[in-house]
Amino acid sequence: MRTWLDIDLALLDKNYEQVRELTHSRVTAVLKANAYGHGSVMVAKELMEMGCDSFAVSCAREAEELVRNGIQAEILIMGTVEEDEVLSLLASDKKARIIFTAADFSDLAVFHKVGTQLQQPLTCHLKVNTGFHRLGFEVSPESAREIAEALDQSMVRASGLYSHLGLVSRERDEAQYRKLMAMRDFLRAFGVGQLEMHLCDSIGLVRYPKWHFDRVRIGAFLYGVRPSRTENEPFVCHETLTLCTKVAQVRDVPSGSVIGYSEQVTDHPVRIATLCAGYGDGYPRHLSEGKGQVLIHGVRCPVIGLVCMDQMMVDVSHVDCVLRGDTATLLGGGIGYGEYAQWADTNRNECLAILSRRPVRVYHKNGRI
């Protein structure tokens, strides 16, 4: 293996168990973006062994991958879907329970059309815009009345109602909460009741325990991204992966040299190691020219030059006996998610989600690969 992700399923299990201790609501494990880089199929199988029976993804393709690989559980698609995608997911005999998101009236129309064609009702959760302004029906009595009319005698069954918090300030979050509750009441007034409610993600799980409703949607927490500003809270959240690669070559470069695509000229002799990873593997190009560091033999080595698509160079002048085939750790295992995200000027979720499918995923649990 030239580049790989070492994924600790035992720590994933511990994070799931911690979530279960923090809520009495149903846990929907979020597997979007290939389970934040971890590999959605293996993560789903592991969490099912832990008792999880509900997953969420962003799109039909992510749902189809789970279904194709035998995941027999509830799968909520949180993004919009097209008619052909709905048909593809429902036309064959599959045991997964697909729940679609209806975010506007065109969604309901598509679901009714496909349900009529297949002669089977579709199940959806209604997404409402409570102030995040991304997806969702507007919150008003008129909107609720139109939803009720669209659902009446249609091939669509609405089983849930949800929204998403902005998590910028408590004041804004409370305003969103009130809007969600208002929409629930509007819908009830027009005969649309018995809806499962959900609002909280990983941050909301910790910040707003009174808003857990029927279920919580947990992604980042499962993968070791501890919610910000919870350092003093009495729970543990384990980082679950390490990104590693191999040294491909080591060379001494004289002063006055330009390394790789960089325009910078070295002002002293330097020993560099070329690594078998780059932005094609999900290592951010933003970490070029000293912004990023890697671990070799337990010593931090700065990135030198620009990160390439398939390779990158690091300064190993201060490390004894670096050889071809040595392991370099790029993320995790001493380089924490938070520190790495600060280097890259982004958040921890992005650092995980951009990990590409090229690195081999190596799963281990209690010493067993």
GROMACS .gro file of C-alpha atoms in nm:
model
  369
    1MET     CA    1   0.000   0.000   0.000
    2ARG     CA    2   0.135   0.340  -0.096
    3THR     CA    3  -0.121   0.542   0.101
    4TRP     CA    4  -0.383   0.419   0.343
    5LEU     CA    5  -0.632   0.511   0.613
    6ASP     CA    6  -0.603   0.319   0.936
    7ILE     CA    7  -0.955   0.308   1.084
    8ASP     CA    8  -1.018   0.190   1.438
    9LEU     CA    9  -1.365   0.035   1.454
   10ALA     CA   10  -1.338  -0.019   1.829
   11LEU     CA   11  -1.312   0.358   1.875
   12LEU     CA   12  -1.605   0.409   1.638
   13ASP     CA   13  -1.803   0.173   1.861
   14LYS     CA   14  -1.704   0.369   2.171
   15ASN     CA   15  -1.818   0.693   2.010
   16TYR     CA   16  -2.151   0.534   1.921
   17GLU     CA   17  -2.190   0.408   2.276
   18GLN     CA   18  -2.115   0.759   2.405
   19VAL     CA   19  -2.386   0.902   2.180
   20ARG     CA   20  -2.631   0.646   2.317
   21GLU     CA   21  -2.545   0.765   2.669
   22LEU     CA   22  -2.614   1.126   2.571
   23THR     CA   23  -2.965   1.069   2.434
   24HIS     CA   24  -3.273   0.857   2.479
   25SER     CA   25  -3.382   0.930   2.123
   26ARG     CA   26  -3.326   0.713   1.818
   27VAL     CA   27  -2.981   0.762   1.664
   28THR     CA   28  -2.961   0.809   1.289
   29ALA     CA   29  -2.595   0.764   1.193
   30VAL     CA   30  -2.493   1.001   0.915
   31LEU     CA   31  -2.287   0.830   0.642
   32LYS     CA   32  -2.266   1.111   0.388
   33ALA     CA   33  -1.937   1.181   0.207
   34ASN     CA   34  -1.837   0.814   0.234
   35ALA     CA   35  -1.893   0.827   0.611
   36TYR     CA   36  -1.670   1.133   0.644
   37GLY     CA   37  -1.398   0.950   0.454
   38HIS     CA   38  -1.417   0.631   0.661
   39GLY     CA   39  -1.599   0.415   0.406
   40SER     CA   40  -1.977   0.411   0.435
   41VAL     CA   41  -2.036   0.038   0.382
   42MET     CA   42  -1.795  -0.085   0.649
   43VAL     CA   43  -1.909   0.182   0.893
   44ALA     CA   44  -2.273   0.089   0.835
   45LYS     CA   45  -2.202  -0.281   0.891
   46GLU     CA   46  -2.011  -0.208   1.210
   47LEU     CA   47  -2.280   0.021   1.349
   48MET     CA   48  -2.550  -0.232   1.265
   49GLU     CA   49  -2.364  -0.480   1.483
   50MET     CA   50  -2.383  -0.216   1.756
   51GLY     CA   51  -2.761  -0.201   1.715
   52CYS     CA   52  -2.796   0.100   1.488
   53ASP     CA   53  -3.083   0.056   1.242
   54SER     CA   54  -3.106   0.402   1.088
   55PHE     CA   55  -2.867   0.582   0.855
   56ALA     CA   56  -2.867   0.910   0.665
   57VAL     CA   57  -2.695   1.006   0.341
   58SER     CA   58  -2.691   1.315   0.123
   59CYS     CA   59  -2.799   1.177  -0.214
   60ALA     CA   60  -2.941   0.883  -0.404
   61ARG     CA   61  -2.598   0.755  -0.513
   62GLU     CA   62  -2.486   0.725  -0.153
   63ALA     CA   63  -2.804   0.537  -0.067
   64GLU     CA   64  -2.763   0.309  -0.367
   65GLU     CA   65  -2.410   0.214  -0.257
   66LEU     CA   66  -2.541   0.101   0.080
   67VAL     CA   67  -2.829  -0.090  -0.074
   68ARG     CA   68  -2.602  -0.257  -0.331
   69ASN     CA   69  -2.380  -0.378  -0.050
   70GLY     CA   70  -2.658  -0.539   0.147
   71ILE     CA   71  -2.733  -0.277   0.413
   72GLN     CA   72  -3.082  -0.371   0.532
   73ALA     CA   73  -3.177  -0.074   0.742
   74GLU     CA   74  -3.361   0.255   0.722
   75ILE     CA   75  -3.181   0.501   0.493
   76LEU     CA   76  -3.286   0.866   0.498
   77ILE     CA   77  -3.176   1.066   0.192
   78MET     CA   78  -3.143   1.423   0.317
   79GLY     CA   79  -3.084   1.592  -0.020
   80THR     CA   80  -3.304   1.631  -0.324
   81VAL     CA   81  -3.344   1.344  -0.570
   82GLU     CA   82  -3.451   1.320  -0.933
   83GLU     CA   83  -3.730   1.104  -1.072
   84ASP     CA   84  -3.499   0.847  -1.234
   85GLU     CA   85  -3.306   0.811  -0.907
   86VAL     CA   86  -3.625   0.743  -0.714
   87LEU     CA   87  -3.728   0.484  -0.970
   88SER     CA   88  -3.390   0.316  -0.960
   89LEU     CA   89  -3.390   0.290  -0.583
   90LEU     CA   90  -3.743   0.154  -0.556
   91ALA     CA   91  -3.790  -0.053  -0.872
   92SER     CA   92  -3.584  -0.355  -0.769
   93ASP     CA   93  -3.649  -0.589  -0.479
   94LYS     CA   94  -3.439  -0.443  -0.200
   95LYS     CA   95  -3.479  -0.480   0.172
   96ALA     CA   96  -3.354  -0.139   0.273
   97ARG     CA   97  -3.621   0.107   0.384
   98ILE     CA   98  -3.565   0.422   0.181
   99ILE     CA   99  -3.701   0.749   0.320
  100PHE     CA  100  -3.686   1.051   0.090
  101THR     CA  101  -3.678   1.417   0.186
  102ALA     CA  102  -3.952   1.642   0.052
  103ALA     CA  103  -3.824   1.999   0.061
  104ASP     CA  104  -4.075   2.156  -0.178
  105PHE     CA  105  -4.390   2.076  -0.372
  106SER     CA  106  -4.203   1.955  -0.679
  107ASP     CA  107  -4.056   1.679  -0.460
  108LEU     CA  108  -4.402   1.570  -0.354
  109ALA     CA  109  -4.514   1.569  -0.717
  110VAL     CA  110  -4.222   1.349  -0.824
  111PHE     CA  111  -4.280   1.107  -0.536
  112HIS     CA  112  -4.650   1.079  -0.620
  113LYS     CA  113  -4.572   1.017  -0.987
  114VAL     CA  114  -4.321   0.741  -0.911
  115GLY     CA  115  -4.541   0.588  -0.644
  116THR     CA  116  -4.832   0.575  -0.890
  117GLN     CA  117  -4.611   0.420  -1.156
  118LEU     CA  118  -4.480   0.152  -0.918
  119GLN     CA  119  -4.813   0.115  -0.739
  120GLN     CA  120  -4.646   0.153  -0.402
  121PRO     CA  121  -4.649   0.448  -0.163
  122LEU     CA  122  -4.329   0.640  -0.099
  123THR     CA  123  -4.225   0.749   0.248
  124CYS     CA  124  -4.077   1.091   0.305
  125HIS     CA  125  -3.980   1.330   0.580
  126LEU     CA  126  -4.081   1.691   0.534
  127LYS     CA  127  -3.788   1.934   0.553
  128VAL     CA  128  -3.877   2.287   0.661
  129ASN     CA  129  -3.677   2.608   0.635
  130THR     CA  130  -3.662   2.746   0.986
  131GLY     CA  131  -3.400   3.009   0.906
  132PHE     CA  132  -3.103   2.812   0.774
  133HIS     CA  133  -3.220   2.899   0.421
  134ARG     CA  134  -3.076   2.593   0.249
  135LEU     CA  135  -3.363   2.351   0.181
  136GLY     CA  136  -3.718   2.323   0.301
  137PHE     CA  137  -4.081   2.433   0.288
  138GLU     CA  138  -4.152   2.777   0.426
  139VAL     CA  139  -4.310   2.787   0.770
  140SER     CA  140  -4.662   2.925   0.745
  141PRO     CA  141  -5.024   2.811   0.774
  142GLU     CA  142  -5.060   2.848   0.397
  143SER     CA  143  -4.762   2.622   0.332
  144ALA     CA  144  -4.896   2.364   0.579
  145ARG     CA  145  -5.238   2.370   0.413
  146GLU     CA  146  -5.085   2.315   0.068
  147ILE     CA  147  -4.873   2.027   0.201
  148ALA     CA  148  -5.181   1.864   0.351
  149GLU     CA  149  -5.368   1.902   0.022
  150ALA     CA  150  -5.074   1.757  -0.174
  151LEU     CA  151  -5.055   1.456   0.057
  152ASP     CA  152  -5.428   1.388   0.052
  153GLN     CA  153  -5.508   1.089  -0.170
  154SER     CA  154  -5.149   1.081  -0.298
  155MET     CA  155  -4.899   0.795  -0.314
  156VAL     CA  156  -4.676   0.976  -0.063
  157ARG     CA  157  -4.674   0.913   0.309
  158ALA     CA  158  -4.511   1.178   0.526
  159SER     CA  159  -4.370   1.015   0.839
  160GLY     CA  160  -4.131   1.282   0.965
  161LEU     CA  161  -4.071   1.654   1.002
  162TYR     CA  162  -3.726   1.806   1.044
  163SER     CA  163  -3.497   2.101   1.007
  164HIS     CA  164  -3.130   2.191   1.057
  165LEU     CA  165  -2.979   2.433   1.306
  166GLY     CA  166  -2.739   2.709   1.208
  167LEU     CA  167  -2.554   2.677   1.543
  168VAL     CA  168  -2.419   3.031   1.528
  169SER     CA  169  -2.590   3.157   1.843
  170ARG     CA  170  -2.839   3.025   2.095
  171GLU     CA  171  -3.077   3.309   2.012
  172ARG     CA  172  -3.092   3.209   1.645
  173ASP     CA  173  -3.115   2.840   1.729
  174GLU     CA  174  -3.408   2.907   1.962
  175ALA     CA  175  -3.583   3.101   1.686
  176GLN     CA  176  -3.539   2.801   1.456
  177TYR     CA  177  -3.672   2.567   1.723
  178ARG     CA  178  -3.983   2.781   1.763
  179LYS     CA  179  -4.043   2.780   1.388
  180LEU     CA  180  -4.018   2.402   1.371
  181MET     CA  181  -4.269   2.370   1.652
  182ALA     CA  182  -4.498   2.618   1.479
  183MET     CA  183  -4.487   2.417   1.157
  184ARG     CA  184  -4.571   2.102   1.348
  185ASP     CA  185  -4.878   2.276   1.490
  186PHE     CA  186  -4.980   2.417   1.151
  187LEU     CA  187  -4.960   2.072   0.994
  188ARG     CA  188  -5.157   1.916   1.277
  189ALA     CA  189  -5.430   2.173   1.226
  190PHE     CA  190  -5.468   2.049   0.868
  191GLY     CA  191  -5.468   1.681   0.964
  192VAL     CA  192  -5.100   1.598   0.909
  193GLY     CA  193  -4.995   1.446   1.240
  194GLN     CA  194  -4.796   1.158   1.386
  195LEU     CA  195  -4.474   1.295   1.241
  196GLU     CA  196  -4.135   1.196   1.379
  197MET     CA  197  -3.946   1.511   1.473
  198HIS     CA  198  -3.572   1.570   1.446
  199LEU     CA  199  -3.354   1.879   1.464
  200CYS     CA  200  -3.020   1.804   1.631
  201ASP     CA  201  -2.692   1.699   1.475
  202SER     CA  202  -2.371   1.618   1.665
  203ILE     CA  203  -2.339   1.969   1.809
  204GLY     CA  204  -2.709   1.992   1.888
  205LEU     CA  205  -2.684   1.653   2.061
  206VAL     CA  206  -2.460   1.807   2.326
  207ARG     CA  207  -2.582   2.166   2.325
  208TYR     CA  208  -2.959   2.112   2.328
  209PRO     CA  209  -3.058   1.787   2.505
  210LYS     CA  210  -3.418   1.909   2.539
  211TRP     CA  211  -3.451   1.927   2.161
  212HIS     CA  212  -3.364   1.565   2.081
  213PHE     CA  213  -3.727   1.485   1.990
  214ASP     CA  214  -3.775   1.142   1.830
  215ARG     CA  215  -3.429   1.110   1.682
  216VAL     CA  216  -3.091   1.278   1.648
  217ARG     CA  217  -2.875   1.279   1.334
  218ILE     CA  218  -2.516   1.207   1.435
  219GLY     CA  219  -2.223   1.222   1.194
  220ALA     CA  220  -1.906   1.405   1.304
  221PHE     CA  221  -1.922   1.285   1.664
  222LEU     CA  222  -1.905   0.922   1.552
  223TYR     CA  223  -1.578   0.989   1.372
  224GLY     CA  224  -1.405   1.169   1.654
  225VAL     CA  225  -1.493   1.532   1.587
  226ARG     CA  226  -1.573   1.653   1.935
  227PRO     CA  227  -1.830   1.937   1.930
  228SER     CA  228  -1.659   2.270   1.979
  229ARG     CA  229  -1.670   2.443   2.316
  230THR     CA  230  -1.733   2.117   2.503
  231GLU     CA  231  -1.383   2.069   2.642
  232ASN     CA  232  -1.512   2.070   3.000
  233GLU     CA  233  -1.805   1.838   2.934
  234PRO     CA  234  -1.771   1.490   3.094
  235PHE     CA  235  -1.777   1.276   2.781
  236VAL     CA  236  -1.516   1.124   2.552
  237CYS     CA  237  -1.498   1.147   2.173
  238HIS     CA  238  -1.222   0.943   2.008
  239GLU     CA  239  -1.053   1.033   1.677
  240THR     CA  240  -1.104   0.723   1.464
  241LEU     CA  241  -0.865   0.740   1.169
  242THR     CA  242  -0.503   0.796   1.073
  243LEU     CA  243  -0.387   0.888   0.722
  244CYS     CA  244  -0.051   0.732   0.639
  245THR     CA  245   0.176   0.703   0.337
  246LYS     CA  246   0.520   0.574   0.240
  247VAL     CA  247   0.847   0.746   0.166
  248ALA     CA  248   0.921   0.695  -0.206
  249GLN     CA  249   1.264   0.857  -0.225
  250VAL     CA  250   1.514   1.057  -0.019
  251ARG     CA  251   1.761   1.304  -0.168
  252ASP     CA  252   1.994   1.586  -0.070
  253VAL     CA  253   1.923   1.915  -0.245
  254PRO     CA  254   2.182   2.195  -0.258
  255SER     CA  255   2.119   2.555  -0.162
  256GLY     CA  256   1.964   2.763  -0.440
  257SER     CA  257   1.730   2.488  -0.560
  258VAL     CA  258   1.360   2.503  -0.644
  259ILE     CA  259   1.164   2.202  -0.515
  260GLY     CA  260   0.873   2.078  -0.721
  261TYR     CA  261   0.623   2.333  -0.851
  262SER     CA  262   0.727   2.591  -0.594
  263GLU     CA  263   0.873   2.927  -0.690
  264GLN     CA  264   1.065   2.947  -0.365
  265VAL     CA  265   1.444   2.898  -0.378
  266THR     CA  266   1.618   2.719  -0.092
  267ASP     CA  267   1.872   2.928   0.094
  268HIS     CA  268   2.051   2.629   0.249
  269PRO     CA  269   2.113   2.261   0.170
  270VAL     CA  270   1.816   2.040   0.259
  271ARG     CA  271   1.738   1.670   0.267
  272ILE     CA  272   1.390   1.596   0.134
  273ALA     CA  273   1.170   1.289   0.138
  274THR     CA  274   0.915   1.242  -0.137
  275LEU     CA  275   0.592   1.087  -0.008
  276CYS     CA  276   0.339   0.880  -0.201
  277ALA     CA  277   0.042   1.106  -0.124
  278GLY     CA  278  -0.098   1.435  -0.247
  279TYR     CA  279  -0.417   1.628  -0.296
  280GLY     CA  280  -0.551   1.342  -0.508
  281ASP     CA  281  -0.566   1.147  -0.182
  282GLY     CA  282  -0.731   1.432   0.005
  283TYR     CA  283  -0.426   1.604   0.153
  284PRO     CA  284  -0.500   1.976   0.111
  285ARG     CA  285  -0.278   2.171  -0.128
  286HIS     CA  286  -0.325   2.459   0.115
  287LEU     CA  287  -0.076   2.282   0.343
  288SER     CA  288   0.213   2.349   0.101
  289GLU     CA  289   0.536   2.532   0.181
  290GLY     CA  290   0.558   2.476   0.552
  291LYS     CA  291   0.195   2.515   0.651
  292GLY     CA  292   0.156   2.139   0.703
  293GLN     CA  293   0.366   1.887   0.889
  294VAL     CA  294   0.394   1.508   0.887
  295LEU     CA  295   0.535   1.260   1.136
  296ILE     CA  296   0.829   1.036   1.039
  297HIS     CA  297   0.995   0.830   1.312
  298GLY     CA  298   0.789   1.036   1.556
  299VAL     CA  299   0.948   1.362   1.441
  300ARG     CA  300   0.752   1.644   1.280
  301CYS     CA  301   0.868   1.728   0.929
  302PRO     CA  302   0.739   2.038   0.745
  303VAL     CA  303   0.597   2.019   0.395
  304ILE     CA  304   0.839   2.177   0.149
  305GLY     CA  305   0.734   2.302  -0.194
  306LEU     CA  306   0.381   2.265  -0.328
  307VAL     CA  307   0.173   1.956  -0.261
  308CYS     CA  308   0.125   1.768  -0.590
  309MET     CA  309  -0.171   1.555  -0.692
  310ASP     CA  310   0.002   1.224  -0.622
  311GLN     CA  311   0.312   1.316  -0.424
  312MET     CA  312   0.448   1.569  -0.179
  313MET     CA  313   0.788   1.655  -0.036
  314VAL     CA  314   0.886   1.711   0.327
  315ASP     CA  315   1.202   1.838   0.492
  316VAL     CA  316   1.375   1.554   0.681
  317SER     CA  317   1.709   1.727   0.735
  318HIS     CA  318   1.668   1.693   1.112
  319VAL     CA  319   1.556   1.327   1.115
  320ASP     CA  320   1.806   1.044   1.134
  321CYS     CA  321   1.805   0.765   0.877
  322VAL     CA  322   1.490   0.823   0.673
  323LEU     CA  323   1.468   0.552   0.407
  324ARG     CA  324   1.245   0.454   0.119
  325GLY     CA  325   0.951   0.258   0.254
  326ASP     CA  326   0.935   0.436   0.590
  327THR     CA  327   0.589   0.537   0.708
  328ALA     CA  328   0.481   0.899   0.728
  329THR     CA  329   0.172   0.998   0.925
  330LEU     CA  330  -0.022   1.287   0.772
  331LEU     CA  331  -0.334   1.307   0.990
  332GLY     CA  332  -0.415   1.145   1.323
  333GLY     CA  333  -0.173   0.949   1.536
  334GLY     CA  334  -0.012   1.258   1.685
  335ILE     CA  335  -0.148   1.516   1.442
  336GLY     CA  336  -0.493   1.591   1.578
  337TYR     CA  337  -0.793   1.682   1.366
  338GLY     CA  338  -0.816   2.027   1.520
  339GLU     CA  339  -0.453   2.121   1.464
  340TYR     CA  340  -0.465   1.990   1.108
  341ALA     CA  341  -0.782   2.190   1.037
  342GLN     CA  342  -0.617   2.507   1.168
  343TRP     CA  343  -0.322   2.456   0.933
  344ALA     CA  344  -0.564   2.410   0.642
  345ASP     CA  345  -0.780   2.708   0.747
  346THR     CA  346  -1.095   2.496   0.745
  347ASN     CA  347  -1.302   2.285   0.984
  348ARG     CA  348  -1.243   1.928   1.099
  349ASN     CA  349  -1.538   1.789   0.905
  350GLU     CA  350  -1.390   1.904   0.575
  351CYS     CA  351  -1.051   1.752   0.659
  352LEU     CA  352  -1.220   1.411   0.686
  353ALA     CA  353  -1.479   1.448   0.410
  354ILE     CA  354  -1.222   1.539   0.141
  355LEU     CA  355  -1.024   1.218   0.193
  356SER     CA  356  -1.058   1.052  -0.145
  357ARG     CA  357  -1.135   0.691  -0.225
  358ARG     CA  358  -0.779   0.627  -0.347
  359PRO     CA  359  -0.620   0.554  -0.008
  360VAL     CA  360  -0.681   0.195   0.096
  361ARG     CA  361  -0.909   0.169   0.401
  362VAL     CA  362  -0.758  -0.066   0.659
  363TYR     CA  363  -1.005  -0.151   0.935
  364HIS     CA  364  -0.901  -0.298   1.266
  365LYS     CA  365  -1.078  -0.383   1.588
  366ASN     CA  366  -0.915  -0.507   1.905
  367GLY     CA  367  -0.602  -0.619   1.725
  368ARG     CA  368  -0.778  -0.789   1.433
  369ILE     CA  369  -0.749  -0.648   1.078
   0.00000   0.00000   0.00000
